[in-house]
Tab-separated table of C-alpha atoms and ligand atoms in Angstrom:
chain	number	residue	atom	x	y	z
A	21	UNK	CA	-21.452	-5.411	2.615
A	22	UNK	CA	-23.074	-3.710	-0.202
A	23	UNK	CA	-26.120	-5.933	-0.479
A	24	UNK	CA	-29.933	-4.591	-0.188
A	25	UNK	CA	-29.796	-1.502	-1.694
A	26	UNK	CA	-28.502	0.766	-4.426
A	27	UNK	CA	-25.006	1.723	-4.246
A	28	UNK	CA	-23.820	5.570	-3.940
A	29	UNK	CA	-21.343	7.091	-6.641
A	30	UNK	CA	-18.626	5.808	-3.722
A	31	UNK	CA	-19.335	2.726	-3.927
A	32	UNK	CA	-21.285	2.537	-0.526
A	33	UNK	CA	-25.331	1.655	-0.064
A	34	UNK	CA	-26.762	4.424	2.059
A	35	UNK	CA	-26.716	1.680	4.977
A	36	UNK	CA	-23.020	0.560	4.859
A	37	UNK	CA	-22.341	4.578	4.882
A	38	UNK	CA	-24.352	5.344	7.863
A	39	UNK	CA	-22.111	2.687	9.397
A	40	UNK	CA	-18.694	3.697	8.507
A	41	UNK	CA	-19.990	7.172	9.909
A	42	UNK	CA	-21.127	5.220	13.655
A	43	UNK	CA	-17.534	3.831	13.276
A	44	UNK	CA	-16.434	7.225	12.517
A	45	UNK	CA	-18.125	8.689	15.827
A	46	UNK	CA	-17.723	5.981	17.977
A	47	UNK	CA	-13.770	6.622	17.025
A	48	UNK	CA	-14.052	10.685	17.260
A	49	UNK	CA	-15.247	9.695	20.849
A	50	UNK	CA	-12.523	7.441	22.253
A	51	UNK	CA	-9.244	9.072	21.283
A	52	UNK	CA	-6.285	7.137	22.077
A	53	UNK	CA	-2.917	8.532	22.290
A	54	UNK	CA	0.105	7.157	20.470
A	55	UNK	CA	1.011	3.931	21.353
A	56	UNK	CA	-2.220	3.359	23.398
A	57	UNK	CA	-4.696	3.007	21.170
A	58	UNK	CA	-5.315	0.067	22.187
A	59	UNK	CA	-9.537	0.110	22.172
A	60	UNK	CA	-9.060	1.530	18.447
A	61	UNK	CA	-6.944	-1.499	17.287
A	62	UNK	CA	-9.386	-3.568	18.441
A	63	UNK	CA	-12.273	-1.678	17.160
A	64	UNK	CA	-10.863	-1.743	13.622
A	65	UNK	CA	-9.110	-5.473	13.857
A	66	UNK	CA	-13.077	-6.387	14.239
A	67	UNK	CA	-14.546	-4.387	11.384
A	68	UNK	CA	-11.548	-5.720	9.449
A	69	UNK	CA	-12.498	-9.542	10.786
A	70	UNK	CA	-15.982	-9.176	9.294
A	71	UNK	CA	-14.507	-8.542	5.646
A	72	UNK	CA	-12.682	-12.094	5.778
A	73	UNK	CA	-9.287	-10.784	4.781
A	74	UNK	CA	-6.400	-13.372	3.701
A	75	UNK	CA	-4.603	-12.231	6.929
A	76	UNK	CA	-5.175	-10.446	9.494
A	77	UNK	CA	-2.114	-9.263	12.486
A	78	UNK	CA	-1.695	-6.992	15.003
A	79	UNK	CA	1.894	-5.886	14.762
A	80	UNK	CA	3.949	-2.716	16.166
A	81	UNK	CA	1.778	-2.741	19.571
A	82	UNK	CA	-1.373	-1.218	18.432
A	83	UNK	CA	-1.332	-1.437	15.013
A	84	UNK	CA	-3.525	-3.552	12.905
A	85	UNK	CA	-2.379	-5.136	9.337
A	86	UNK	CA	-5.012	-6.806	7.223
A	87	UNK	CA	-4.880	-8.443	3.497
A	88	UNK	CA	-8.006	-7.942	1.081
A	89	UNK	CA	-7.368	-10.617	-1.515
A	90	UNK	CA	-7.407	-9.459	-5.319
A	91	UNK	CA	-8.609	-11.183	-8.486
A	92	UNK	CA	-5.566	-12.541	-9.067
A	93	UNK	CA	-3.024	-14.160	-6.180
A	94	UNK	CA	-0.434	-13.525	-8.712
A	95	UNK	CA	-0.794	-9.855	-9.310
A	96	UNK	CA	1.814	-6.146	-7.147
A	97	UNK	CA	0.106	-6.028	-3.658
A	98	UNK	CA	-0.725	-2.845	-3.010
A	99	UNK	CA	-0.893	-0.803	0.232
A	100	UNK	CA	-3.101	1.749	1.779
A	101	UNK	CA	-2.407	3.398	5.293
A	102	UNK	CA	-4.560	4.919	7.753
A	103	UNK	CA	-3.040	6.452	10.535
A	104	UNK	CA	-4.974	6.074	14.123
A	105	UNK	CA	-3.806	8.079	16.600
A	106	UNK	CA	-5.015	11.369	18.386
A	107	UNK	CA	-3.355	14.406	19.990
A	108	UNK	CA	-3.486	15.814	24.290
A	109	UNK	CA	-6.047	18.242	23.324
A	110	UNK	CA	-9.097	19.139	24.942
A	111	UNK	CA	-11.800	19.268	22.275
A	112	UNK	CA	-13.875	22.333	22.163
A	113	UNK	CA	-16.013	21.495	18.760
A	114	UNK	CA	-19.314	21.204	20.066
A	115	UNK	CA	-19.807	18.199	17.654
A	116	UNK	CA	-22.677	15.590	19.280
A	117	UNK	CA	-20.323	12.922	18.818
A	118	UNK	CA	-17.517	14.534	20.875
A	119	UNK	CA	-14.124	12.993	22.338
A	120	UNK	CA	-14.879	11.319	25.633
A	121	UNK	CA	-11.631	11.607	26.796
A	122	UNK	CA	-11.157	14.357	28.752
A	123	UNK	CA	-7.604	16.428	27.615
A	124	UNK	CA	-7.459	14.149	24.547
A	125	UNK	CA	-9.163	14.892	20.808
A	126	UNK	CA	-8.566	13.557	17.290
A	127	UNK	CA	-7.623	17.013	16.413
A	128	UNK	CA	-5.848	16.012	13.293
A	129	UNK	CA	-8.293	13.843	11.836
A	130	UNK	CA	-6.871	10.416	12.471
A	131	UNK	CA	-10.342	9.439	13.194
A	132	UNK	CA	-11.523	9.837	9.073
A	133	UNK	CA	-8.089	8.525	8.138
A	134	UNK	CA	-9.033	5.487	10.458
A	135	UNK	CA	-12.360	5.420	9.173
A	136	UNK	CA	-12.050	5.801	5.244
A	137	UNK	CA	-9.128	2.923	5.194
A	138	UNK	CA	-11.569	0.922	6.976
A	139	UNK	CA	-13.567	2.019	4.051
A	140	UNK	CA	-11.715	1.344	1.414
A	141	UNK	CA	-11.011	-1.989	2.869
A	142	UNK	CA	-14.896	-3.264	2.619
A	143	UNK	CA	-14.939	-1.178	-1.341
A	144	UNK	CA	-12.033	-3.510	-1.982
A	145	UNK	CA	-13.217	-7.225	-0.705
A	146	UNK	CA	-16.379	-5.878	-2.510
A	147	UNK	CA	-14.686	-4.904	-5.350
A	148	UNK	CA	-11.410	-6.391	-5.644
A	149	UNK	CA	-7.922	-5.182	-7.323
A	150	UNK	CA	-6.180	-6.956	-9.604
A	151	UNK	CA	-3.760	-7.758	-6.693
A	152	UNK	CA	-3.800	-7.839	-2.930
A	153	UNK	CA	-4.146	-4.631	-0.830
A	154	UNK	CA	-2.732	-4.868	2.747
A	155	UNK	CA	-4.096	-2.479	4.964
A	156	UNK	CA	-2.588	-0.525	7.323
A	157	UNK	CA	-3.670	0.661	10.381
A	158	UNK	CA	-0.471	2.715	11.961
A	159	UNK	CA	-0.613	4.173	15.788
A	160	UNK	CA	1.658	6.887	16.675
A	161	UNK	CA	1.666	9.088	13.900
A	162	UNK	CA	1.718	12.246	16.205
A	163	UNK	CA	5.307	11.004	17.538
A	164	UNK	CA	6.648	10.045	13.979
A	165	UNK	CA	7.408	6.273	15.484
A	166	UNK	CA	4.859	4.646	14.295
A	167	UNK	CA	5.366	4.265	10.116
A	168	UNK	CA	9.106	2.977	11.535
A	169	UNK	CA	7.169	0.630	13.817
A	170	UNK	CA	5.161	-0.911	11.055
A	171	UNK	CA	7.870	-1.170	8.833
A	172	UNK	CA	9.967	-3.265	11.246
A	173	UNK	CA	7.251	-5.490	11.992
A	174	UNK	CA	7.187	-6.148	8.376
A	175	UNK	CA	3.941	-4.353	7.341
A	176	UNK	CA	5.676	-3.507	4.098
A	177	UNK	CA	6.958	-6.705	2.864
A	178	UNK	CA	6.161	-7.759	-0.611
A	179	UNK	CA	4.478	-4.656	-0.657
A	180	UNK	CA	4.846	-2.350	-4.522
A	181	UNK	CA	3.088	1.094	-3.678
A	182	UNK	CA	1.606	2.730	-0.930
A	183	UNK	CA	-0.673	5.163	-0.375
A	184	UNK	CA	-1.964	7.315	2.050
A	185	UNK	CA	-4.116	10.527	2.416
A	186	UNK	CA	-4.863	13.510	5.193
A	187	UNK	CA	-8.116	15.445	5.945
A	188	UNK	CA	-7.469	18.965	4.923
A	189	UNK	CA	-9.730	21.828	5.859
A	190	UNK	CA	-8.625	24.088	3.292
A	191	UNK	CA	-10.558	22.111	0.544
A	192	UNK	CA	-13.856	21.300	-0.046
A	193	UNK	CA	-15.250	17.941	0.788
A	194	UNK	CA	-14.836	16.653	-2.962
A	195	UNK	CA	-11.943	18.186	-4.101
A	196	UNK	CA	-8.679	15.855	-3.667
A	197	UNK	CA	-4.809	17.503	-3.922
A	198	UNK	CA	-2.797	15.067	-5.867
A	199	UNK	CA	0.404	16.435	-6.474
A	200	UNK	CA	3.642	15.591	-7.526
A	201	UNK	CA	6.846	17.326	-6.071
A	202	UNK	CA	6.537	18.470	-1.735
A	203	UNK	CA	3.706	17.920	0.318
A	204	UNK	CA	5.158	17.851	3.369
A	205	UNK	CA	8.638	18.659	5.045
A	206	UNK	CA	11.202	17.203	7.478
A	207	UNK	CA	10.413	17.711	10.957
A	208	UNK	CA	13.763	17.064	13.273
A	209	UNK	CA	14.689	18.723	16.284
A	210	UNK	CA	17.626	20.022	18.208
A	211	UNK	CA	18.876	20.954	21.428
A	212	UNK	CA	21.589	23.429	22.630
A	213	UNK	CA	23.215	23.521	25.586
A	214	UNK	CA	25.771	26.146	26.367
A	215	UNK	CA	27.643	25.793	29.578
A	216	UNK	CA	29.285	29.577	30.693
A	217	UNK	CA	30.150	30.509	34.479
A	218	UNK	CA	27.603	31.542	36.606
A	219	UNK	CA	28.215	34.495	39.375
A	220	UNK	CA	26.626	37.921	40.845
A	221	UNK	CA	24.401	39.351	38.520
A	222	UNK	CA	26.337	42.764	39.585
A	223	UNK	CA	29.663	41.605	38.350
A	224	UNK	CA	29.176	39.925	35.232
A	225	UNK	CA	32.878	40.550	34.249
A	226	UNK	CA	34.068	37.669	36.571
A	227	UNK	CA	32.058	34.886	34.716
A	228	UNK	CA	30.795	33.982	31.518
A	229	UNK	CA	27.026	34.844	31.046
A	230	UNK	CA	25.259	31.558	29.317
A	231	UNK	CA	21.622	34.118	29.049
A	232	UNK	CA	23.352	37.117	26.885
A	233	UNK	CA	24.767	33.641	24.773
A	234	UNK	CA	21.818	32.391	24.131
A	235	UNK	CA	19.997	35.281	22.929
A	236	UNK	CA	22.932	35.366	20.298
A	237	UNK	CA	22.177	32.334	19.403
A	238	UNK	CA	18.448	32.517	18.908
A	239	UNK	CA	19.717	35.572	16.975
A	240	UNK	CA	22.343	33.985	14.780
A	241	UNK	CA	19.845	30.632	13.675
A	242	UNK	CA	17.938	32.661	11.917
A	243	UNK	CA	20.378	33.634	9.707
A	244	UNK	CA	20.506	29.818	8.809
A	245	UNK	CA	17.008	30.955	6.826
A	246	UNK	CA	17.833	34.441	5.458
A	247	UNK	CA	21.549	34.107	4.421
A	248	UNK	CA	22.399	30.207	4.025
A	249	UNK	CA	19.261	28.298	2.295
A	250	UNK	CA	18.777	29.218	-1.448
A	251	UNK	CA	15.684	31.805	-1.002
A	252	UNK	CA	13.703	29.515	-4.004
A	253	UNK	CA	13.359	26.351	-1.465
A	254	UNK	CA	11.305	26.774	1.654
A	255	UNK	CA	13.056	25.955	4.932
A	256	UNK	CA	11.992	26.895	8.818
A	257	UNK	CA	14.128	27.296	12.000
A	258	UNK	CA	12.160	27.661	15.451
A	259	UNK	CA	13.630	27.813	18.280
A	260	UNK	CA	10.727	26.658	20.663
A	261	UNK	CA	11.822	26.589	24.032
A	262	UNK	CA	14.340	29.066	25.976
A	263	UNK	CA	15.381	28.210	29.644
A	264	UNK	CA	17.780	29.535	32.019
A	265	UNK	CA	17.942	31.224	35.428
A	266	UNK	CA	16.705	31.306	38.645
A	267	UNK	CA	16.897	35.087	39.975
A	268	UNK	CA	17.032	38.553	38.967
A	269	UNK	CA	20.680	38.979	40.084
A	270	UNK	CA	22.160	35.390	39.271
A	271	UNK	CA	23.895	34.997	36.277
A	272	UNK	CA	22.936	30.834	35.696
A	273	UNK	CA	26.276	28.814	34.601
A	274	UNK	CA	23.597	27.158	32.142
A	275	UNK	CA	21.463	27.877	29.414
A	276	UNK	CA	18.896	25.292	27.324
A	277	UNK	CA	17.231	25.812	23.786
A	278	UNK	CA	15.709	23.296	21.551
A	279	UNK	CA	13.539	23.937	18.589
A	280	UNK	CA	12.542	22.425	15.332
A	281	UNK	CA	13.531	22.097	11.692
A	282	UNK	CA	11.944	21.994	8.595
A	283	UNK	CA	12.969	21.517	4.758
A	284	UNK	CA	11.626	19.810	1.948
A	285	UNK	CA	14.805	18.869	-0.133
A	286	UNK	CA	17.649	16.664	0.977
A	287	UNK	CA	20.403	19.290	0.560
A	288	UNK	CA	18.160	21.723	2.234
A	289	UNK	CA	17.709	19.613	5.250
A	290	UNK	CA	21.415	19.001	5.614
A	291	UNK	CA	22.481	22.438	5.452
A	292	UNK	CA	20.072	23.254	8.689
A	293	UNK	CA	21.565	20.249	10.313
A	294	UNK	CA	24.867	21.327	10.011
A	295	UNK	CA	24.511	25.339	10.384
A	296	UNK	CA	22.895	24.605	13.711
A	297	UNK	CA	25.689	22.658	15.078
A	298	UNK	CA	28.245	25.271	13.594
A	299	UNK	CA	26.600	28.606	14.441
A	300	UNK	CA	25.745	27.841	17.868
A	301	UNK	CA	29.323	26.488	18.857
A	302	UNK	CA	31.107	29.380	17.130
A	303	UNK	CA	28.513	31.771	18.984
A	304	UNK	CA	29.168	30.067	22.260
A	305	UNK	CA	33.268	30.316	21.927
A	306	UNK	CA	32.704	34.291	20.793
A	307	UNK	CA	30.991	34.419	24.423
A	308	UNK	CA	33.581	32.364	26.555
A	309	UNK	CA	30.812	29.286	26.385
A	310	UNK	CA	31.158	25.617	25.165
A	311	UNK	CA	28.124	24.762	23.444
A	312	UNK	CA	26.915	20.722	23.181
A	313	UNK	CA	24.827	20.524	20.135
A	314	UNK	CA	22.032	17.575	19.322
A	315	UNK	CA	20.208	17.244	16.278
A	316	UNK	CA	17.782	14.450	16.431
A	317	UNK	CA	16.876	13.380	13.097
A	318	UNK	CA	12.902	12.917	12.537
A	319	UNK	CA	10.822	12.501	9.792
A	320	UNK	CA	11.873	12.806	5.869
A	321	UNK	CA	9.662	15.143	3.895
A	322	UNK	CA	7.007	13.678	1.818
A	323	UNK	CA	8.126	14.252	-2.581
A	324	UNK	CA	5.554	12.663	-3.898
A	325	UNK	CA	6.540	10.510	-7.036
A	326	UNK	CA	5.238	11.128	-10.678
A	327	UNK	CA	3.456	7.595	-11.538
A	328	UNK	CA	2.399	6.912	-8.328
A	329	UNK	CA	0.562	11.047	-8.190
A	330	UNK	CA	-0.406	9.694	-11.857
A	331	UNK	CA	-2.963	6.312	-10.691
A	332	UNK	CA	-4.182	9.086	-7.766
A	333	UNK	CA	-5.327	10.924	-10.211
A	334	UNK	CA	-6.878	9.121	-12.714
A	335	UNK	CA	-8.801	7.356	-9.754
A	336	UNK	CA	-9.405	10.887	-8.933
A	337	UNK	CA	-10.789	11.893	-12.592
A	338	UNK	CA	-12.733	8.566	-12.667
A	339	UNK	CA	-14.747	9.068	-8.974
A	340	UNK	CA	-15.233	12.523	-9.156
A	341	UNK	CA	-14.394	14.514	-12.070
A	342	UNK	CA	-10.875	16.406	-13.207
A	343	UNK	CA	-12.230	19.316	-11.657
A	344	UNK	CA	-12.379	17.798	-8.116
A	345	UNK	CA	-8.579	17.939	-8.556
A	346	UNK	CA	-7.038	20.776	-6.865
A	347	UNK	CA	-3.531	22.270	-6.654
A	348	UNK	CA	-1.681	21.930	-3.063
A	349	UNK	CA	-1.376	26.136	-3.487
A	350	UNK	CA	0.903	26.718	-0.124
A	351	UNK	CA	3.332	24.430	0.984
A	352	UNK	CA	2.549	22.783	4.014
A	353	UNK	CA	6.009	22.879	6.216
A	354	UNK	CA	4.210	20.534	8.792
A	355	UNK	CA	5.534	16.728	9.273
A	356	UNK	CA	4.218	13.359	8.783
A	357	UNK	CA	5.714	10.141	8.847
A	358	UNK	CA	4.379	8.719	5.846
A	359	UNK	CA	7.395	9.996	4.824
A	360	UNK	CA	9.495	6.788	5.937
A	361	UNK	CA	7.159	4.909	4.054
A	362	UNK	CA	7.850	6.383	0.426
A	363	UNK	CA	11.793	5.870	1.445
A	364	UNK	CA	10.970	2.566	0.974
A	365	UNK	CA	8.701	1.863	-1.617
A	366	UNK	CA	7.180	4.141	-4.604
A	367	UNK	CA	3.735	5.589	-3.413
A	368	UNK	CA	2.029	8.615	-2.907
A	369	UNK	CA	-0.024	11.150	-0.087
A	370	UNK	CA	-3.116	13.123	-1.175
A	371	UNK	CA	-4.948	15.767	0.853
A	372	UNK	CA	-8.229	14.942	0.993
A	373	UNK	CA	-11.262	17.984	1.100
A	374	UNK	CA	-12.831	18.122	4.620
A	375	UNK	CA	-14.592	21.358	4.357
A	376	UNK	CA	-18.415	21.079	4.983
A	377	UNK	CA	-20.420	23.554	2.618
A	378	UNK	CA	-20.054	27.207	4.585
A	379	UNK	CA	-17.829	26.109	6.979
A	380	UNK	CA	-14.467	27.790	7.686
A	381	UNK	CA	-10.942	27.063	7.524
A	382	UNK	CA	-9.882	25.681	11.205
A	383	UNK	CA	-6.119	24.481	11.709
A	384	UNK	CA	-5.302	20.914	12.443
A	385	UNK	CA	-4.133	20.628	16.402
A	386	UNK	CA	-6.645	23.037	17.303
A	387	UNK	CA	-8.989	22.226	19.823
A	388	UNK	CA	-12.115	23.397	17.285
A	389	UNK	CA	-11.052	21.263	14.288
A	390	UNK	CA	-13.110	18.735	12.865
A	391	UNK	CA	-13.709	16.870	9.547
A	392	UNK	CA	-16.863	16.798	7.774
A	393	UNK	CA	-18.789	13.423	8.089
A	394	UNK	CA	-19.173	13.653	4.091
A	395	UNK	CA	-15.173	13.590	3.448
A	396	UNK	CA	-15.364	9.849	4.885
A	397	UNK	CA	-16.734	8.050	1.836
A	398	UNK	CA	-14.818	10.095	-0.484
A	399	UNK	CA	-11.893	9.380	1.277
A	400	UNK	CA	-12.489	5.765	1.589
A	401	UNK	CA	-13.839	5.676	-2.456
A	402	UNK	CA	-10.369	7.118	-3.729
A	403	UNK	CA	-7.931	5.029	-1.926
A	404	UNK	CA	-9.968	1.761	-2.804
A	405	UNK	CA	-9.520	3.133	-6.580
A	406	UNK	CA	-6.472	4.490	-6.326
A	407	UNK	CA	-5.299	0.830	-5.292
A	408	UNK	CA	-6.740	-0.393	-8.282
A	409	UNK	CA	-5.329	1.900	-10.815
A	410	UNK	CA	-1.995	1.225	-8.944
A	411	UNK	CA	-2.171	-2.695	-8.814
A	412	UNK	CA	-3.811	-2.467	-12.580
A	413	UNK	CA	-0.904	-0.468	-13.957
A	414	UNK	CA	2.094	-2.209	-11.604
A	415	UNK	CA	0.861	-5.882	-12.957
A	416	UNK	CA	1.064	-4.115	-16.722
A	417	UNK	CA	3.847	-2.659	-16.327
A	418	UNK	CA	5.243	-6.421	-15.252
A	419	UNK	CA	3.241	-8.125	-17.930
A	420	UNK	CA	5.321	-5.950	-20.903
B	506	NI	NI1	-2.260	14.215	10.988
């Protein structure tokens, strides 16, 4: 892999970096969506052939689990994930290497995530851990099935630490957020429906208006926020859709909301569960409506562990620097479902710098985002280390 030429700080010769980058590309250019990403499986279960790994499965559909022996057959397996999916965007970057898909993109990055486990993968049958690392390759990361997917297949068994990191705009390529404490929250939705009586729109006395309901109800949630969450934890209620009606002077019998929650503590996320279902019913009996009230639980939000934050970082310190370590600053109330990963096993999600030099700040899910080419080898040099450190300090830890 890393034979016929000097290697880079990361680990890579300039030729097996200009390859993970044509991996990178070709990637950026065939977006899959979840569950279909079939051509990227297959694209990645081939790179991963070519490193000889102990095993090598596709499980969960299109997902792709490989095993990069370490030193010592003995020694805590490791894990490192790499989500693979992409999002129904068209892609508007301009970038050479653009999506080829029409009305889908990798607007969230999934490509470098694909592309640095890959590279960490060949740093790590290069350069092994003390113990095994099985890679991950997870689809459907955009729905929140797919870390559930992998985990029933098995992906995590015998498995001591995982770890996992996202391409973040908002830091350079270089700098790496390593934090302990909330990364990312609980994303779980709900729907409302409240059933009134529909009639004239001229003699709304004779039935019970579902419309004039539900704009209490939008009302009242947000209250949930304001007057019910302690003000020092972060917590969002959206209500994203709104439907009802047919004609200016029909009053509809029915009215339909659903939106999304968000928390970062446990407690947090049960209180929104709960004042959802008990505002909007007590809002719908004030109007004469019955309200039926679904809250569909999604994924957990990410608390990163201390230890696990702890081997991040010093792989962090050791590959780049202390300074390339860089606070999270704002929380991010977005979702991901490496969540259901750490409710399993200790581990830990970094952000990972994929800001070019003078380029701006562009939101994931947009159809102009893009990660630098240059955040690829960093990526893929700090999860090989980081599974060192980790398998290093698990098989100590074991040894005392
Ligand atoms: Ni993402």
């Amino acid at each position: 892999m890393t034979t016929g030429s000097t290697k880079r700080q990361d680990g890579f010769t300039d030729e097996a970096r200009e390859a993970l980058l044509l991996v990178r590309h070709d990637l950026h250019q065939h977006p899959e969506l979840a569950f279909h990403e079939e051509r990227t499986a297959q694209k990645l279960y081939e790179a991963l052939e070519r490193l000889k790994p102990a095993r090598l499965d596709r499980v969960a559909g299109t997902g792709v689990v490989a095993r990069i022996c370490g030193r010592d057959p003995h020694a805590p397996t490791v894990a490192l994930r790499g989500d693979i999916d992409a999002l129904p965007i068209q892609e508007n970057t301009g970038l050479p290497f653009s999506s080829r898909h029409p009305g889908i993109m990798h607007a969230c990055g999934h490509d470098v995530h694909a592309t640095w486990t890959l590279g960490a993968a060949q740093l790590l049958a290069d350069q092994p851990a003390d113990g095994d690392v099985v890679i991950l390759f997870q689809p459907a990361e955009e729905t929140g099935k797919g870390a559930t997917a992998m985990i029933e297949a098995g992906a995590l068994e015998g498995v001591q630490a995982v770890f996992g990191a996202h391409v973040d705009r908002r830091f350079r390529v270089g700098e790496v957020v390593a934090d302990a404490g909330p990364l990312a929250a609980s994303a779980d939705t709900f729907s409302i429906e409240l059933i009134g009586s529909g009639g004239h729109g001229a003699r709304p006395h004779e039935g019970a208006d579902p419309i004039v309901g539900a704009a209490a109800v939008v009302t009242a949630l947000q209250t949930i926020v304001s007057r019910l969450v302690n003000p020092a934890t972060a917590a969002v209620v959206t209500v994203g859709t709104l439907q009802a009606g047919t004609a200016s002077n029909i009053i509809p019998d029915r009215a339909f909301l659903t939106g999304t929650l968000r928390a970062i503590d446990p407690d947090t996320r049960r209180t929104l569960h709960d004042s959802v279902q008990t505002i909007a019913k007590a809002i719908a009996e004030a109007h004469g409506l019955t309200a039926n009230v679904e809250v569909a639980v999604g994924t957990p939000p990410i608390v990163n562990p201390e230890e696990p934050v702890g081997w991040a970082r010093t792989a962090v310190t050791t590959l780049l620097g202390s300074d390339a370590l860089k606070p999270l600053g704002t929380l991010n109330m977005g979702g991901e479902d490496f969540a259901f990963y750490l409710e399993e096993i200790p581990g830990c999600f970094l952000r990972v710098g994929a800001r070019e030099s003078g380029g701006e700040i562009i939101p994931a899910h947009n159809p102009h985002f893009y990660a630098s080419d240059e955040c690829v080898p960093v990526g893929a040099a700090v999860l090989a280390e980081t599974a060192r450190v980790a398998s290093a300090a698990l098989r100590g830890r074991r040894n005392r």
